[in-house]
mmCIF file of N, CA and C in Angstrom:
data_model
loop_
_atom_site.group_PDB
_atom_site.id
_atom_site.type_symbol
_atom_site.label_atom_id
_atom_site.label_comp_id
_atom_site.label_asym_id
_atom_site.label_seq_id
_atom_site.Cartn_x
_atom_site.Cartn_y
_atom_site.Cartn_z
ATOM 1 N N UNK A 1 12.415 -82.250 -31.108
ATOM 2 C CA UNK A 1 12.737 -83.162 -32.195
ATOM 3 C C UNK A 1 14.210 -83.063 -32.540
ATOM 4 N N UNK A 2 14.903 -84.365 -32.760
ATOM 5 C CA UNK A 2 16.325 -84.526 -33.486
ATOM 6 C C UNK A 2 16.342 -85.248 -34.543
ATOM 7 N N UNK A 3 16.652 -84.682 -35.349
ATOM 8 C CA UNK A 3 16.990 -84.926 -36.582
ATOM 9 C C UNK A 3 18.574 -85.605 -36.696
ATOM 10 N N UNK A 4 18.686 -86.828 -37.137
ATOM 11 C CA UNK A 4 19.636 -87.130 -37.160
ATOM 12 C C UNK A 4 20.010 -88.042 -38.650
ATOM 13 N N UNK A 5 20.765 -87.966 -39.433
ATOM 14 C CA UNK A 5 21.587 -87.863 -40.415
ATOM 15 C C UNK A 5 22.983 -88.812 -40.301
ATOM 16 N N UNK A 6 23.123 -90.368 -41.077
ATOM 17 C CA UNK A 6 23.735 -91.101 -41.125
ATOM 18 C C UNK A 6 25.127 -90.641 -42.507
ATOM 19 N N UNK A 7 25.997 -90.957 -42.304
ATOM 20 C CA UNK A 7 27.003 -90.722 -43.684
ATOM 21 C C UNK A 7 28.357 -91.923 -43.359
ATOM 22 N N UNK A 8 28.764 -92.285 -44.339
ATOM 23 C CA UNK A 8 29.868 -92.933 -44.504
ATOM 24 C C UNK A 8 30.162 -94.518 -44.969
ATOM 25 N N UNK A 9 28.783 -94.523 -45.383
ATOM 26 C CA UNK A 9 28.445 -96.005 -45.598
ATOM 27 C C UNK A 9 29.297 -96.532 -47.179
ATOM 28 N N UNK A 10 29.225 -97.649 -47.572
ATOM 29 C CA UNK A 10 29.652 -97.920 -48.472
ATOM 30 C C UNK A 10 30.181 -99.180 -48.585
ATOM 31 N N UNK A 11 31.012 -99.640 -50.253
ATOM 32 C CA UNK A 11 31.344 -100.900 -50.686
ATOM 33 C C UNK A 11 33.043 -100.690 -50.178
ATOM 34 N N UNK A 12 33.176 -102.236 -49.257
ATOM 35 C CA UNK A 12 34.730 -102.487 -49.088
ATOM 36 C C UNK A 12 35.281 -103.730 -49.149
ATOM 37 N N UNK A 13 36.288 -104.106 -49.276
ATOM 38 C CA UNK A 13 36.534 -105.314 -49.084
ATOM 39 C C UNK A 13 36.435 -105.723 -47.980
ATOM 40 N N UNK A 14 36.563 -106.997 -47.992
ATOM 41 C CA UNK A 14 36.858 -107.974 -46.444
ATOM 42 C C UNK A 14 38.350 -107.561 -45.858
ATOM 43 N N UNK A 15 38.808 -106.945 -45.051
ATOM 44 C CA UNK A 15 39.353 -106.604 -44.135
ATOM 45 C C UNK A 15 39.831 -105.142 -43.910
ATOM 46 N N UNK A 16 39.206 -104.429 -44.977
ATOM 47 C CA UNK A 16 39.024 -102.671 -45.037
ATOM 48 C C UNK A 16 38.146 -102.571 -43.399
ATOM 49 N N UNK A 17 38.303 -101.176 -44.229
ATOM 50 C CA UNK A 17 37.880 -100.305 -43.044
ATOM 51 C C UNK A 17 37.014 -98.768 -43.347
ATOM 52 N N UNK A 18 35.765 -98.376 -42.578
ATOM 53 C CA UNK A 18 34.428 -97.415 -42.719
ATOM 54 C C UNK A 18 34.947 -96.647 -41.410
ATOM 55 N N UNK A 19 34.466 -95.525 -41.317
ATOM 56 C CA UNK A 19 34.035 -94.816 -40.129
ATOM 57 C C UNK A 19 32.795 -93.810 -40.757
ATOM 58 N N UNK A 20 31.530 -94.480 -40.146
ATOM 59 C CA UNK A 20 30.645 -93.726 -40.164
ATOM 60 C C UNK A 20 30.073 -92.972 -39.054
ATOM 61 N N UNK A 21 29.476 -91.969 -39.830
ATOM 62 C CA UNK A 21 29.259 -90.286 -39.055
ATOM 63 C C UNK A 21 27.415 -90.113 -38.844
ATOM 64 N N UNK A 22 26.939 -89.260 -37.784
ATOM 65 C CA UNK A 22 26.034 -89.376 -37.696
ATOM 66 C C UNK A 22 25.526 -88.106 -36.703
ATOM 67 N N UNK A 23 25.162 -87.184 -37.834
ATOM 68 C CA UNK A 23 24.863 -85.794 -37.286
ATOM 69 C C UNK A 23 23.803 -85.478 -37.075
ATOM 70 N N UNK A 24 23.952 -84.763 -35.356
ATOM 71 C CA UNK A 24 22.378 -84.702 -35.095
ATOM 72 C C UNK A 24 22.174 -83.214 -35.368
ATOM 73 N N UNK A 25 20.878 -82.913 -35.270
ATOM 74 C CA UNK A 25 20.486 -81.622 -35.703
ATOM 75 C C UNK A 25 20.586 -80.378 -34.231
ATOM 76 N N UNK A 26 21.130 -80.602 -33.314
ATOM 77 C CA UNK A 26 20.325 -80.107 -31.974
ATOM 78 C C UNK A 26 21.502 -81.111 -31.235
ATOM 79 N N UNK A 27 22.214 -80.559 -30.486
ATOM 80 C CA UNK A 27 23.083 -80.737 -29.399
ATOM 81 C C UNK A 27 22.597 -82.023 -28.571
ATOM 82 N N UNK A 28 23.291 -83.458 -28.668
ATOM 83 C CA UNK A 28 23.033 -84.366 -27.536
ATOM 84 C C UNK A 28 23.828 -84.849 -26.806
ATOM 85 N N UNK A 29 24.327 -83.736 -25.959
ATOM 86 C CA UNK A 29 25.593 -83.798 -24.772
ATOM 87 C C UNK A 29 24.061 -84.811 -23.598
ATOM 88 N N UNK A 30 23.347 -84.226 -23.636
ATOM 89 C CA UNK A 30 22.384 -84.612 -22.131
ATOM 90 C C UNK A 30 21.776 -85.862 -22.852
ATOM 91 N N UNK A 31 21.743 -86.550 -23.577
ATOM 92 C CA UNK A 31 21.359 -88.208 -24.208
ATOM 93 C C UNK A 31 21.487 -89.045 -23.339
ATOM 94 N N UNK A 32 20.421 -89.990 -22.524
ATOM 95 C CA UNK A 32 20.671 -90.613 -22.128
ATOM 96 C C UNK A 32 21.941 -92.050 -23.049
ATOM 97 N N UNK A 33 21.526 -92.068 -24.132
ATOM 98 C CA UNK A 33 22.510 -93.151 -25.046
ATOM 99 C C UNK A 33 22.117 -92.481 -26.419
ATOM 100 N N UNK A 34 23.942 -93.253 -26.580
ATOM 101 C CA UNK A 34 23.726 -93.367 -28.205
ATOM 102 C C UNK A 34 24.505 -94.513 -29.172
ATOM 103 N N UNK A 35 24.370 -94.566 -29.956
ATOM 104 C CA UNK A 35 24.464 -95.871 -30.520
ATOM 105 C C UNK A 35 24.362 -96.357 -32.206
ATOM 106 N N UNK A 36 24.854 -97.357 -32.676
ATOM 107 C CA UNK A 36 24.526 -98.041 -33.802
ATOM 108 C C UNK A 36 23.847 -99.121 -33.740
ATOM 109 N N UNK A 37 23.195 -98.999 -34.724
ATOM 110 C CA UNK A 37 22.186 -100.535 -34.560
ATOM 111 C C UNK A 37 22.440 -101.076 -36.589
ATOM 112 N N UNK A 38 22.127 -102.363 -36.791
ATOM 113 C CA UNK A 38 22.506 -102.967 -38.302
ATOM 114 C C UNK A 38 21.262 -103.950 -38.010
ATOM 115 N N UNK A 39 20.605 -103.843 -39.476
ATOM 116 C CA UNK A 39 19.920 -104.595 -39.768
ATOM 117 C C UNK A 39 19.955 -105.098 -41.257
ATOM 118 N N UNK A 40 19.816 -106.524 -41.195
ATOM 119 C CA UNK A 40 19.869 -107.131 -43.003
ATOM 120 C C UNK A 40 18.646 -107.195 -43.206
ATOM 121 N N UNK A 41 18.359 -107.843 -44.338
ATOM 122 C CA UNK A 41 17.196 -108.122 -44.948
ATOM 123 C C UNK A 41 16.025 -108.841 -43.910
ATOM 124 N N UNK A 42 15.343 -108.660 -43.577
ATOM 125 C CA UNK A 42 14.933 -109.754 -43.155
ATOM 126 C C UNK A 42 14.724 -110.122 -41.782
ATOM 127 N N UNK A 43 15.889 -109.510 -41.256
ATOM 128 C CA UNK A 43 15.507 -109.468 -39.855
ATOM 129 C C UNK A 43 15.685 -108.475 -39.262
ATOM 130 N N UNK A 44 15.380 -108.295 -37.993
ATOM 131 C CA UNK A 44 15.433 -107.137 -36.921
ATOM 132 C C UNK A 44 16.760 -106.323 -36.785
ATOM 133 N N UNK A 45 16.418 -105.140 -36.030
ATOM 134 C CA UNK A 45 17.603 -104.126 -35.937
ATOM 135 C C UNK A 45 18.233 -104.947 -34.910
ATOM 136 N N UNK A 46 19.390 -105.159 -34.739
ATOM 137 C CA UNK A 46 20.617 -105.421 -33.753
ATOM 138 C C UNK A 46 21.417 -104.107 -33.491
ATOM 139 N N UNK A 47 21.536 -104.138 -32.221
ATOM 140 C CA UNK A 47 22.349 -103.207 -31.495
ATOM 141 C C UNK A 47 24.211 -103.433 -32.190
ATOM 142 N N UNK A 48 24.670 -102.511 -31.805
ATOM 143 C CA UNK A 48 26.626 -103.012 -32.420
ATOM 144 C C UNK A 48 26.832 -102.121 -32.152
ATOM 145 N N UNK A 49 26.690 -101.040 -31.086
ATOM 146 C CA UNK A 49 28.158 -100.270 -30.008
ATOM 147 C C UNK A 49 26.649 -99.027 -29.534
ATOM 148 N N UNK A 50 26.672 -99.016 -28.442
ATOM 149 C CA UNK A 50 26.088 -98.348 -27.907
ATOM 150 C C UNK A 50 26.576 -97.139 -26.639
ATOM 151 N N UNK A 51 26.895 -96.218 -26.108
ATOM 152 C CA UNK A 51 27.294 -95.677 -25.177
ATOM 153 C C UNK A 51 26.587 -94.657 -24.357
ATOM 154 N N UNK A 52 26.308 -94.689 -23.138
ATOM 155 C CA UNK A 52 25.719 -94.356 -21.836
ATOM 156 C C UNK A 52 26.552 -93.195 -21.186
ATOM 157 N N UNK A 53 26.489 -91.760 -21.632
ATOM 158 C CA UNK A 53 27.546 -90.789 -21.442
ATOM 159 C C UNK A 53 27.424 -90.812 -19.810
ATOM 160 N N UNK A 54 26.217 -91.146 -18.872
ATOM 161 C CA UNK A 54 26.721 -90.619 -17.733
ATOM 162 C C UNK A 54 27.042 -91.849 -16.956
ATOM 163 N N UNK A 55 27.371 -92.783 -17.967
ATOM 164 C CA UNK A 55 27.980 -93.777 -16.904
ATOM 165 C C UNK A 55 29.201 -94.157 -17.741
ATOM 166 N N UNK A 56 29.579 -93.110 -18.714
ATOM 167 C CA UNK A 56 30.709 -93.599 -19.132
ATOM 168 C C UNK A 56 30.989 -94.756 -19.722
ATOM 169 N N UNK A 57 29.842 -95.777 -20.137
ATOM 170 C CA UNK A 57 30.139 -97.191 -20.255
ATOM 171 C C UNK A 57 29.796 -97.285 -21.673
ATOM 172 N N UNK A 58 30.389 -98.279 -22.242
ATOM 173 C CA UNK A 58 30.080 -98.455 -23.766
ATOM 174 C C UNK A 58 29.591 -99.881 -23.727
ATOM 175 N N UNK A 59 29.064 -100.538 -24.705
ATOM 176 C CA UNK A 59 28.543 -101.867 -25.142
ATOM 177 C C UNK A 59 28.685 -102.019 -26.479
ATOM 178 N N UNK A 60 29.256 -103.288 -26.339
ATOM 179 C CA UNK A 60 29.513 -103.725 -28.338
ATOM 180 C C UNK A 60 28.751 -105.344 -28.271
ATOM 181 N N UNK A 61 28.046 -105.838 -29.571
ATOM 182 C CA UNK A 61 28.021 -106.733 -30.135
ATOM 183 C C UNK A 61 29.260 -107.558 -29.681
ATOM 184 N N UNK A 62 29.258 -108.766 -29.531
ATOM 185 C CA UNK A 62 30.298 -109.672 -29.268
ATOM 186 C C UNK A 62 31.073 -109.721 -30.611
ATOM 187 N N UNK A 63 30.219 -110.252 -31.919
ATOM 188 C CA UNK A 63 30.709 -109.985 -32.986
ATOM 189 C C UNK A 63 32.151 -108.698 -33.487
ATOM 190 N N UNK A 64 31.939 -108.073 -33.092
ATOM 191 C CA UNK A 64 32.581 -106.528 -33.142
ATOM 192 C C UNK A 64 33.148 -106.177 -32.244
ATOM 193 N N UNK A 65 33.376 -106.475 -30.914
ATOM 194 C CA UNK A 65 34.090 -106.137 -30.190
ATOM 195 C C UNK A 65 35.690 -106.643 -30.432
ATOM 196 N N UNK A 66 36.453 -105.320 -30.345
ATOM 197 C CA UNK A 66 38.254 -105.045 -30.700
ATOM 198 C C UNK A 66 37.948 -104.610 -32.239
ATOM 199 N N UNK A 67 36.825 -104.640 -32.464
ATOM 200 C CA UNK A 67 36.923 -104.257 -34.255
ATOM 201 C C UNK A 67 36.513 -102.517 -34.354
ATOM 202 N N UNK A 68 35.112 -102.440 -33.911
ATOM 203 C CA UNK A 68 34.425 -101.356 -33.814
ATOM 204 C C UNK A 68 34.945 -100.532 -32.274
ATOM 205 N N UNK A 69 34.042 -99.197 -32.766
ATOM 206 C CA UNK A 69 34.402 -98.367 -31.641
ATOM 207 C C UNK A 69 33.703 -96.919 -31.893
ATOM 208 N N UNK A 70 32.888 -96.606 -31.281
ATOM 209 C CA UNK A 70 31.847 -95.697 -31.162
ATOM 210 C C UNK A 70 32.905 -94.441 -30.080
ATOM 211 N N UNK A 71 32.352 -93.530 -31.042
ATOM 212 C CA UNK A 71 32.788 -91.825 -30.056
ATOM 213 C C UNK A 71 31.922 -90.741 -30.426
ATOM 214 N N UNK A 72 32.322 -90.220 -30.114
ATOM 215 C CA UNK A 72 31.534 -88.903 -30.346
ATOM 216 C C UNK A 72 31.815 -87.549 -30.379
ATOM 217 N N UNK A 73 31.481 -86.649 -31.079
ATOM 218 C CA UNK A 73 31.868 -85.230 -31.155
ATOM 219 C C UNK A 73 31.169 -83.705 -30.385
ATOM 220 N N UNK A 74 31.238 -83.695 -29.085
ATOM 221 C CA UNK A 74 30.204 -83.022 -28.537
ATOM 222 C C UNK A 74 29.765 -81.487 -29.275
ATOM 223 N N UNK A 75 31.359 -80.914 -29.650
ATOM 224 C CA UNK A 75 31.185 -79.363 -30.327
ATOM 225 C C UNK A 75 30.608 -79.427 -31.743
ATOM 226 N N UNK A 76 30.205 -80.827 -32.278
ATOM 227 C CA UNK A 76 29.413 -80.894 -33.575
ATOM 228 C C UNK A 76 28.338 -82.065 -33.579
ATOM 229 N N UNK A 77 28.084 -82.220 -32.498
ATOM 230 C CA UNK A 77 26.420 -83.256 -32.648
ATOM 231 C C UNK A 77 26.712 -84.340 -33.185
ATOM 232 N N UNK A 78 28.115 -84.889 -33.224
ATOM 233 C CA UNK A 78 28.505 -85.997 -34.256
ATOM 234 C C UNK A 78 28.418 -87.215 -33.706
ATOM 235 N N UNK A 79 27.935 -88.556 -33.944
ATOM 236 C CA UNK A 79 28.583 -89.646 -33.104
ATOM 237 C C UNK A 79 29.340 -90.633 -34.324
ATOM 238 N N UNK A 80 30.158 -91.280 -34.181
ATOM 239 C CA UNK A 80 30.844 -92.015 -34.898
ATOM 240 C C UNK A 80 30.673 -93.702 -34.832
ATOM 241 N N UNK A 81 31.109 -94.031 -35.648
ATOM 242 C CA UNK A 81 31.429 -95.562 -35.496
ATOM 243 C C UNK A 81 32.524 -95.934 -36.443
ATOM 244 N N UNK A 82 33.804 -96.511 -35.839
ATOM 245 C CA UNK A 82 34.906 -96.345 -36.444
ATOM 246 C C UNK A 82 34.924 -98.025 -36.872
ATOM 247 N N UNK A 83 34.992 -98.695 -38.111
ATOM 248 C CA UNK A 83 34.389 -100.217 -38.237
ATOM 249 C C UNK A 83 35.844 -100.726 -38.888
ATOM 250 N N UNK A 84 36.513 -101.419 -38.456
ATOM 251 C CA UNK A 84 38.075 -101.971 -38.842
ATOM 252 C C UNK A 84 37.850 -103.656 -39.236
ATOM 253 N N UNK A 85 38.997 -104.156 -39.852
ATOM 254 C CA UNK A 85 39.014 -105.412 -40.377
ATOM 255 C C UNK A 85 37.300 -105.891 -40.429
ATOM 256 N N UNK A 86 37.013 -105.112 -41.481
ATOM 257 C CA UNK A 86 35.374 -105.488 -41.978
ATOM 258 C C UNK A 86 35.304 -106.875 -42.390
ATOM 259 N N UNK A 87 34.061 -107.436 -41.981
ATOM 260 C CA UNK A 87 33.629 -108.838 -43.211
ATOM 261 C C UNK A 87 32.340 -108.879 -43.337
ATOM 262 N N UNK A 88 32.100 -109.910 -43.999
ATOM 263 C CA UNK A 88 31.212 -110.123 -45.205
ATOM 264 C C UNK A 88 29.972 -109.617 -43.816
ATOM 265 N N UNK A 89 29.793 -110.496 -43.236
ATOM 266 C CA UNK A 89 28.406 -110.627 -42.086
ATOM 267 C C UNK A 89 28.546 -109.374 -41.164
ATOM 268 N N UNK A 90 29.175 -107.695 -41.374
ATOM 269 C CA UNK A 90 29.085 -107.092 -41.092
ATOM 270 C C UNK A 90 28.646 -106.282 -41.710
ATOM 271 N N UNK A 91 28.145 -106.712 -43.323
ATOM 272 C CA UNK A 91 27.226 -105.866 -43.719
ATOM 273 C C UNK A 91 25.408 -105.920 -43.306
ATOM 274 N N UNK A 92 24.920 -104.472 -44.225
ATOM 275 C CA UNK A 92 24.141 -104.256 -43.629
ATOM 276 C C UNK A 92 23.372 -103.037 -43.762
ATOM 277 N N UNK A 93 22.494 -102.246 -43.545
ATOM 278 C CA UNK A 93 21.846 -100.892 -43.215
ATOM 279 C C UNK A 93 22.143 -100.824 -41.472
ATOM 280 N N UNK A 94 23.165 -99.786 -41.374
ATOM 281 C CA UNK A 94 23.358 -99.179 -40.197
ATOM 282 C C UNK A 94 22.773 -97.449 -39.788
ATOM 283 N N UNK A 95 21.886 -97.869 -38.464
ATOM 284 C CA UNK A 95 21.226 -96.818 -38.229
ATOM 285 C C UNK A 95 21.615 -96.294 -36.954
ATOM 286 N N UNK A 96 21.739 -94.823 -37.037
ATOM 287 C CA UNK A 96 22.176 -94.096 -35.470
ATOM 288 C C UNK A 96 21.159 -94.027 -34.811
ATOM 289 N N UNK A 97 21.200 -93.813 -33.352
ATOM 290 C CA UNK A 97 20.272 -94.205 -32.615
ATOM 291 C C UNK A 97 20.528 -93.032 -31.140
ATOM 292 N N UNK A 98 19.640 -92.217 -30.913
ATOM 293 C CA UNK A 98 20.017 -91.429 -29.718
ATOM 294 C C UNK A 98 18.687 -91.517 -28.804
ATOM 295 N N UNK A 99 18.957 -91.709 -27.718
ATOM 296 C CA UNK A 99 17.811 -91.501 -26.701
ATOM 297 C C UNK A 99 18.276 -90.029 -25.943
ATOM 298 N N UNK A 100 17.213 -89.328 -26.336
ATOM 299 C CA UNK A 100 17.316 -87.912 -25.334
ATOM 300 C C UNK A 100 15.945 -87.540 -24.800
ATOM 301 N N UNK A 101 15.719 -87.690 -23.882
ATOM 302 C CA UNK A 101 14.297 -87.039 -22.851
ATOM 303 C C UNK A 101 13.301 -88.493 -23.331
ATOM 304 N N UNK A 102 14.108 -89.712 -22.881
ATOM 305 C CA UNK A 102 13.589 -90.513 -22.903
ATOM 306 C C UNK A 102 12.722 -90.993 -24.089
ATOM 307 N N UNK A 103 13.232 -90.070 -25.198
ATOM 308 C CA UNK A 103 12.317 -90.587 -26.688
ATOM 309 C C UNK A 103 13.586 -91.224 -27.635
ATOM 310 N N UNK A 104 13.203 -91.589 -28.596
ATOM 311 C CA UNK A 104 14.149 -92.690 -29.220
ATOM 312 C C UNK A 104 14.286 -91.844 -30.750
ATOM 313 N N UNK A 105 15.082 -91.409 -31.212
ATOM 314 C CA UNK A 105 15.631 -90.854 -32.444
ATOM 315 C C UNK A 105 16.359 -91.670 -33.254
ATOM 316 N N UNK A 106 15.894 -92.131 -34.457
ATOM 317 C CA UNK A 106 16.363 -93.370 -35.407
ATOM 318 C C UNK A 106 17.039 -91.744 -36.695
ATOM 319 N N UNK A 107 17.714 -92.093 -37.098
ATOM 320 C CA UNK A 107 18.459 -91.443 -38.507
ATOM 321 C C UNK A 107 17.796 -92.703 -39.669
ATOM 322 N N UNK A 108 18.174 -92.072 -41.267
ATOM 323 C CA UNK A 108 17.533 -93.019 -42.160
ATOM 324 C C UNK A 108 18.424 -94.091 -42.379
ATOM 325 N N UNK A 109 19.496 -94.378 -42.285
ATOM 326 C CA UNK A 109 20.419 -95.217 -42.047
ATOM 327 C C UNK A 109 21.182 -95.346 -43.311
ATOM 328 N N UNK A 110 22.207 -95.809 -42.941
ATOM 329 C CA UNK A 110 23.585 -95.786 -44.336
ATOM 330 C C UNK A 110 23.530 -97.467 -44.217
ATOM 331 N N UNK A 111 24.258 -97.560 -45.687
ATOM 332 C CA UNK A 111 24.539 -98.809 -46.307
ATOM 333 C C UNK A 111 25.572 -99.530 -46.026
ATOM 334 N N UNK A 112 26.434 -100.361 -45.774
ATOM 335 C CA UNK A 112 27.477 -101.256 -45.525
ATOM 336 C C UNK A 112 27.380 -102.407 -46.102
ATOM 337 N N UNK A 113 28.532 -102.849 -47.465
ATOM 338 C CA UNK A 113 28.466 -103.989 -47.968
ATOM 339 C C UNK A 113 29.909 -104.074 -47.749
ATOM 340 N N UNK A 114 30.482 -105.216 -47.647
ATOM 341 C CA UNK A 114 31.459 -105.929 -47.243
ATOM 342 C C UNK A 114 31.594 -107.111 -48.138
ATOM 343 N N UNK A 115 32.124 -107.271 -49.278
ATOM 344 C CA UNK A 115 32.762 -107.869 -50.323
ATOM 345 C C UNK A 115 33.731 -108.844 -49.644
ATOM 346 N N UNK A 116 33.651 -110.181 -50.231
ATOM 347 C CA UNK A 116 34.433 -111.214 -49.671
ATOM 348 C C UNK A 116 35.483 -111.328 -50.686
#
């Protein structure tokens, strides 16, 4: 089991800037992926930066791509999401997301409002 733990969420204006944190409990260097996902009211979780450590490859939302940018901290279980020139339709409940031994680990997810 991983326990994973969202932080950094919060109220910003329209063209601020978040970097939220997302600590797992238990080392996920061997993850197949990891990732952010945002969901509003209403509808389904959407993916918005995902990364594939052994292929090195990342994936963003079209929306977010040159804005966002996902990394990670291997010596502290951390993964990031660094969120720049925010707007309104990038808010949201954002949840971390790790696949390790092929099971799916959701965190409780942080808040993101984006003030116009």
């Amino acid at each position: 089991q991983v326990q994973l733990v969202e932080s950094g969420g919060g109220l910003v204006q329209s063209g601020g800037s978040l970097r939220l944190s997302c600590a797992a409990s238990k080392s996920i260097n061997n993850a197949n992926a990891m990732g952010w996902h945002r969901q509003t009211t209403g509808e389904k979780r959407d993916m918005v930066a995902r990364f594939y450590p052994a292929f090195r490859r990342t994936d963003y939302a079209d929306p977010v791509k040159g804005r966002f940018t996902i990394s990670r901290d291997n010596a502290n279980n951390t993964v990031y999401l660094q969120m720049n020139s925010l707007k309104p339709e990038d808010s949201g409940l954002y949840y971390c997301n790790v696949n390790l031994l092929d099971h799916n680990y959701w965190g409780q997810g942080t808040q993101v409002t984006v003030s116009s």
